[in-house]
Amino acid sequence: MRIVDLFWPMLEPPTDDEQRKAAEGRKHDLDVIQTAAVSKDLDVLIEEARRLSDLENERRKTAETKAAIYLTFVGVLAPILATIAPDALSPDKGWPRLAITLALFLAAGAYLLWCGVWALRAIEVQTSSHPDAAELATMWTGADRKVALARELLKCVRLNRPGVNRKVTAIKMAHMFAMRAFAMFVLGLLVRSGWTPVSQLLAAIGRVLA
């Protein structure tokens, strides 16, 4: 992990070479599914293909559920931050305290904003592949209907995986921004509530040592 990622997590976009390799890998997997000899134990294969499809659907639903939680987190914390900021940023409190509190609350606001952005990306509607009614009807007109169904289910699993992975990645980014937003918020509250007692304590210690 880079040092800058500790303060501002960044997701580097894939390079052209990485995108090309990903496309080639997807094409290779689909070719393997299409040409593989799957004439034996078709019922087992279909059941496993459905299980894989259910797992991908569960990953997608989990990511979208967590996205809703992070959006709720943003919706709860943002009004609290907006409510306490004016009092905490009053110039009457002293400029050192004002500068530190301002930096912490601005950081918390920026982290909250991007937590919400990544959460929205996680719940973005994406295309999904699945056997349609007409496709199933066409399959059942052929002699190798179970083979065709098994292959179609496996293809759908492979085609849906990149979209699900993008949702999971978005949730990971939202989580990282949410943790930093909460940390900055808590530090801001500590500065707001603890500045005066700590200043008085340090002043008393200074008088004693003097």
mmCIF file with all atom_site columns, N, CA, C and O in Angstrom, residues 93-114:
data_model
loop_
_atom_site.group_PDB
_atom_site.id
_atom_site.type_symbol
_atom_site.label_atom_id
_atom_site.label_alt_id
_atom_site.label_comp_id
_atom_site.label_asym_id
_atom_site.label_entity_id
_atom_site.label_seq_id
_atom_site.pdbx_PDB_ins_code
_atom_site.Cartn_x
_atom_site.Cartn_y
_atom_site.Cartn_z
_atom_site.occupancy
_atom_site.B_iso_or_equiv
_atom_site.pdbx_formal_charge
_atom_site.auth_seq_id
_atom_site.auth_comp_id
_atom_site.auth_asym_id
_atom_site.auth_atom_id
_atom_site.pdbx_PDB_model_num
ATOM 1  N N  . LYS A 1 93  ? -13.113 30.602 19.476 1.00 0.00 ? 93  LYS A N  1
ATOM 2  C CA . LYS A 1 93  ? -12.448 29.478 20.130 1.00 0.00 ? 93  LYS A CA 1
ATOM 3  C C  . LYS A 1 93  ? -10.934 29.565 20.037 1.00 0.00 ? 93  LYS A C  1
ATOM 4  O O  . LYS A 1 93  ? -10.232 28.796 20.688 1.00 0.00 ? 93  LYS A O  1
ATOM 5  N N  . GLY A 1 94  ? -10.418 30.469 19.219 1.00 0.00 ? 94  GLY A N  1
ATOM 6  C CA . GLY A 1 94  ? -8.970  30.561 19.030 1.00 0.00 ? 94  GLY A CA 1
ATOM 7  C C  . GLY A 1 94  ? -8.564  29.962 17.697 1.00 0.00 ? 94  GLY A C  1
ATOM 8  O O  . GLY A 1 94  ? -9.096  28.931 17.267 1.00 0.00 ? 94  GLY A O  1
ATOM 9  N N  . TRP A 1 95  ? -7.602  30.631 17.044 1.00 0.00 ? 95  TRP A N  1
ATOM 10 C CA . TRP A 1 95  ? -7.227  30.208 15.697 1.00 0.00 ? 95  TRP A CA 1
ATOM 11 C C  . TRP A 1 95  ? -6.549  28.842 15.614 1.00 0.00 ? 95  TRP A C  1
ATOM 12 O O  . TRP A 1 95  ? -6.774  28.098 14.659 1.00 0.00 ? 95  TRP A O  1
ATOM 13 N N  . PRO A 1 96  ? -5.680  28.464 16.540 1.00 0.00 ? 96  PRO A N  1
ATOM 14 C CA . PRO A 1 96  ? -5.091  27.110 16.436 1.00 0.00 ? 96  PRO A CA 1
ATOM 15 C C  . PRO A 1 96  ? -6.160  26.012 16.471 1.00 0.00 ? 96  PRO A C  1
ATOM 16 O O  . PRO A 1 96  ? -6.144  25.084 15.666 1.00 0.00 ? 96  PRO A O  1
ATOM 17 N N  . ARG A 1 97  ? -7.072  26.163 17.428 1.00 0.00 ? 97  ARG A N  1
ATOM 18 C CA . ARG A 1 97  ? -8.158  25.183 17.528 1.00 0.00 ? 97  ARG A CA 1
ATOM 19 C C  . ARG A 1 97  ? -9.042  25.230 16.286 1.00 0.00 ? 97  ARG A C  1
ATOM 20 O O  . ARG A 1 97  ? -9.471  24.197 15.784 1.00 0.00 ? 97  ARG A O  1
ATOM 21 N N  . LEU A 1 98  ? -9.295  26.438 15.783 1.00 0.00 ? 98  LEU A N  1
ATOM 22 C CA . LEU A 1 98  ? -10.124 26.588 14.587 1.00 0.00 ? 98  LEU A CA 1
ATOM 23 C C  . LEU A 1 98  ? -9.486  25.895 13.388 1.00 0.00 ? 98  LEU A C  1
ATOM 24 O O  . LEU A 1 98  ? -10.165 25.187 12.633 1.00 0.00 ? 98  LEU A O  1
ATOM 25 N N  . ALA A 1 99  ? -8.180  26.077 13.213 1.00 0.00 ? 99  ALA A N  1
ATOM 26 C CA . ALA A 1 99  ? -7.497  25.503 12.056 1.00 0.00 ? 99  ALA A CA 1
ATOM 27 C C  . ALA A 1 99  ? -7.522  23.977 12.091 1.00 0.00 ? 99  ALA A C  1
ATOM 28 O O  . ALA A 1 99  ? -7.798  23.316 11.086 1.00 0.00 ? 99  ALA A O  1
ATOM 29 N N  . ILE A 1 100 ? -7.258  23.417 13.278 1.00 0.00 ? 100 ILE A N  1
ATOM 30 C CA . ILE A 1 100 ? -7.239  21.955 13.401 1.00 0.00 ? 100 ILE A CA 1
ATOM 31 C C  . ILE A 1 100 ? -8.635  21.378 13.197 1.00 0.00 ? 100 ILE A C  1
ATOM 32 O O  . ILE A 1 100 ? -8.826  20.394 12.469 1.00 0.00 ? 100 ILE A O  1
ATOM 33 N N  . THR A 1 101 ? -9.621  21.996 13.830 1.00 0.00 ? 101 THR A N  1
ATOM 34 C CA . THR A 1 101 ? -10.995 21.501 13.700 1.00 0.00 ? 101 THR A CA 1
ATOM 35 C C  . THR A 1 101 ? -11.492 21.625 12.273 1.00 0.00 ? 101 THR A C  1
ATOM 36 O O  . THR A 1 101 ? -12.171 20.728 11.757 1.00 0.00 ? 101 THR A O  1
ATOM 37 N N  . LEU A 1 102 ? -11.162 22.734 11.615 1.00 0.00 ? 102 LEU A N  1
ATOM 38 C CA . LEU A 1 102 ? -11.569 22.926 10.227 1.00 0.00 ? 102 LEU A CA 1
ATOM 39 C C  . LEU A 1 102 ? -10.977 21.847 9.332  1.00 0.00 ? 102 LEU A C  1
ATOM 40 O O  . LEU A 1 102 ? -11.674 21.273 8.488  1.00 0.00 ? 102 LEU A O  1
ATOM 41 N N  . ALA A 1 103 ? -9.686  21.554 9.513  1.00 0.00 ? 103 ALA A N  1
ATOM 42 C CA . ALA A 1 103 ? -9.033  20.525 8.697  1.00 0.00 ? 103 ALA A CA 1
ATOM 43 C C  . ALA A 1 103 ? -9.681  19.161 8.914  1.00 0.00 ? 103 ALA A C  1
ATOM 44 O O  . ALA A 1 103 ? -9.941  18.416 7.947  1.00 0.00 ? 103 ALA A O  1
ATOM 45 N N  . LEU A 1 104 ? -9.989  18.832 10.178 1.00 0.00 ? 104 LEU A N  1
ATOM 46 C CA . LEU A 1 104 ? -10.585 17.530 10.472 1.00 0.00 ? 104 LEU A CA 1
ATOM 47 C C  . LEU A 1 104 ? -11.990 17.417 9.901  1.00 0.00 ? 104 LEU A C  1
ATOM 48 O O  . LEU A 1 104 ? -12.362 16.388 9.311  1.00 0.00 ? 104 LEU A O  1
ATOM 49 N N  . PHE A 1 105 ? -12.797 18.465 10.043 1.00 0.00 ? 105 PHE A N  1
ATOM 50 C CA . PHE A 1 105 ? -14.167 18.399 9.558  1.00 0.00 ? 105 PHE A CA 1
ATOM 51 C C  . PHE A 1 105 ? -14.229 18.446 8.029  1.00 0.00 ? 105 PHE A C  1
ATOM 52 O O  . PHE A 1 105 ? -15.099 17.820 7.421  1.00 0.00 ? 105 PHE A O  1
ATOM 53 N N  . LEU A 1 106 ? -13.320 19.182 7.402  1.00 0.00 ? 106 LEU A N  1
ATOM 54 C CA . LEU A 1 106 ? -13.270 19.167 5.934  1.00 0.00 ? 106 LEU A CA 1
ATOM 55 C C  . LEU A 1 106 ? -12.883 17.783 5.425  1.00 0.00 ? 106 LEU A C  1
ATOM 56 O O  . LEU A 1 106 ? -13.441 17.293 4.433  1.00 0.00 ? 106 LEU A O  1
ATOM 57 N N  . ALA A 1 107 ? -11.918 17.155 6.093  1.00 0.00 ? 107 ALA A N  1
ATOM 58 C CA . ALA A 1 107 ? -11.533 15.798 5.711  1.00 0.00 ? 107 ALA A CA 1
ATOM 59 C C  . ALA A 1 107 ? -12.697 14.828 5.893  1.00 0.00 ? 107 ALA A C  1
ATOM 60 O O  . ALA A 1 107 ? -12.963 13.979 5.028  1.00 0.00 ? 107 ALA A O  1
ATOM 61 N N  . ALA A 1 108 ? -13.398 14.956 7.024  1.00 0.00 ? 108 ALA A N  1
ATOM 62 C CA . ALA A 1 108 ? -14.552 14.082 7.275  1.00 0.00 ? 108 ALA A CA 1
ATOM 63 C C  . ALA A 1 108 ? -15.616 14.273 6.205  1.00 0.00 ? 108 ALA A C  1
ATOM 64 O O  . ALA A 1 108 ? -16.206 13.307 5.714  1.00 0.00 ? 108 ALA A O  1
ATOM 65 N N  . GLY A 1 109 ? -15.874 15.531 5.822  1.00 0.00 ? 109 GLY A N  1
ATOM 66 C CA . GLY A 1 109 ? -16.861 15.788 4.779  1.00 0.00 ? 109 GLY A CA 1
ATOM 67 C C  . GLY A 1 109 ? -16.463 15.218 3.437  1.00 0.00 ? 109 GLY A C  1
ATOM 68 O O  . GLY A 1 109 ? -17.290 14.649 2.717  1.00 0.00 ? 109 GLY A O  1
ATOM 69 N N  . ALA A 1 110 ? -15.178 15.356 3.088  1.00 0.00 ? 110 ALA A N  1
ATOM 70 C CA . ALA A 1 110 ? -14.700 14.812 1.809  1.00 0.00 ? 110 ALA A CA 1
ATOM 71 C C  . ALA A 1 110 ? -14.781 13.288 1.806  1.00 0.00 ? 110 ALA A C  1
ATOM 72 O O  . ALA A 1 110 ? -15.209 12.674 0.816  1.00 0.00 ? 110 ALA A O  1
ATOM 73 N N  . TYR A 1 111 ? -14.388 12.665 2.912  1.00 0.00 ? 111 TYR A N  1
ATOM 74 C CA . TYR A 1 111 ? -14.484 11.205 3.004  1.00 0.00 ? 111 TYR A CA 1
ATOM 75 C C  . TYR A 1 111 ? -15.930 10.738 2.925  1.00 0.00 ? 111 TYR A C  1
ATOM 76 O O  . TYR A 1 111 ? -16.240 9.726  2.272  1.00 0.00 ? 111 TYR A O  1
ATOM 77 N N  . LEU A 1 112 ? -16.826 11.463 3.579  1.00 0.00 ? 112 LEU A N  1
ATOM 78 C CA . LEU A 1 112 ? -18.245 11.107 3.519  1.00 0.00 ? 112 LEU A CA 1
ATOM 79 C C  . LEU A 1 112 ? -18.772 11.194 2.098  1.00 0.00 ? 112 LEU A C  1
ATOM 80 O O  . LEU A 1 112 ? -19.534 10.325 1.648  1.00 0.00 ? 112 LEU A O  1
ATOM 81 N N  . LEU A 1 113 ? -18.382 12.257 1.396  1.00 0.00 ? 113 LEU A N  1
ATOM 82 C CA . LEU A 1 113 ? -18.845 12.437 0.023  1.00 0.00 ? 113 LEU A CA 1
ATOM 83 C C  . LEU A 1 113 ? -18.449 11.257 -0.843 1.00 0.00 ? 113 LEU A C  1
ATOM 84 O O  . LEU A 1 113 ? -19.284 10.688 -1.564 1.00 0.00 ? 113 LEU A O  1
ATOM 85 N N  . TRP A 1 114 ? -17.195 10.854 -0.755 1.00 0.00 ? 114 TRP A N  1
ATOM 86 C CA . TRP A 1 114 ? -16.725 9.767  -1.618 1.00 0.00 ? 114 TRP A CA 1
ATOM 87 C C  . TRP A 1 114 ? -17.184 8.404  -1.138 1.00 0.00 ? 114 TRP A C  1
ATOM 88 O O  . TRP A 1 114 ? -17.292 7.470  -1.944 1.00 0.00 ? 114 TRP A O  1
#
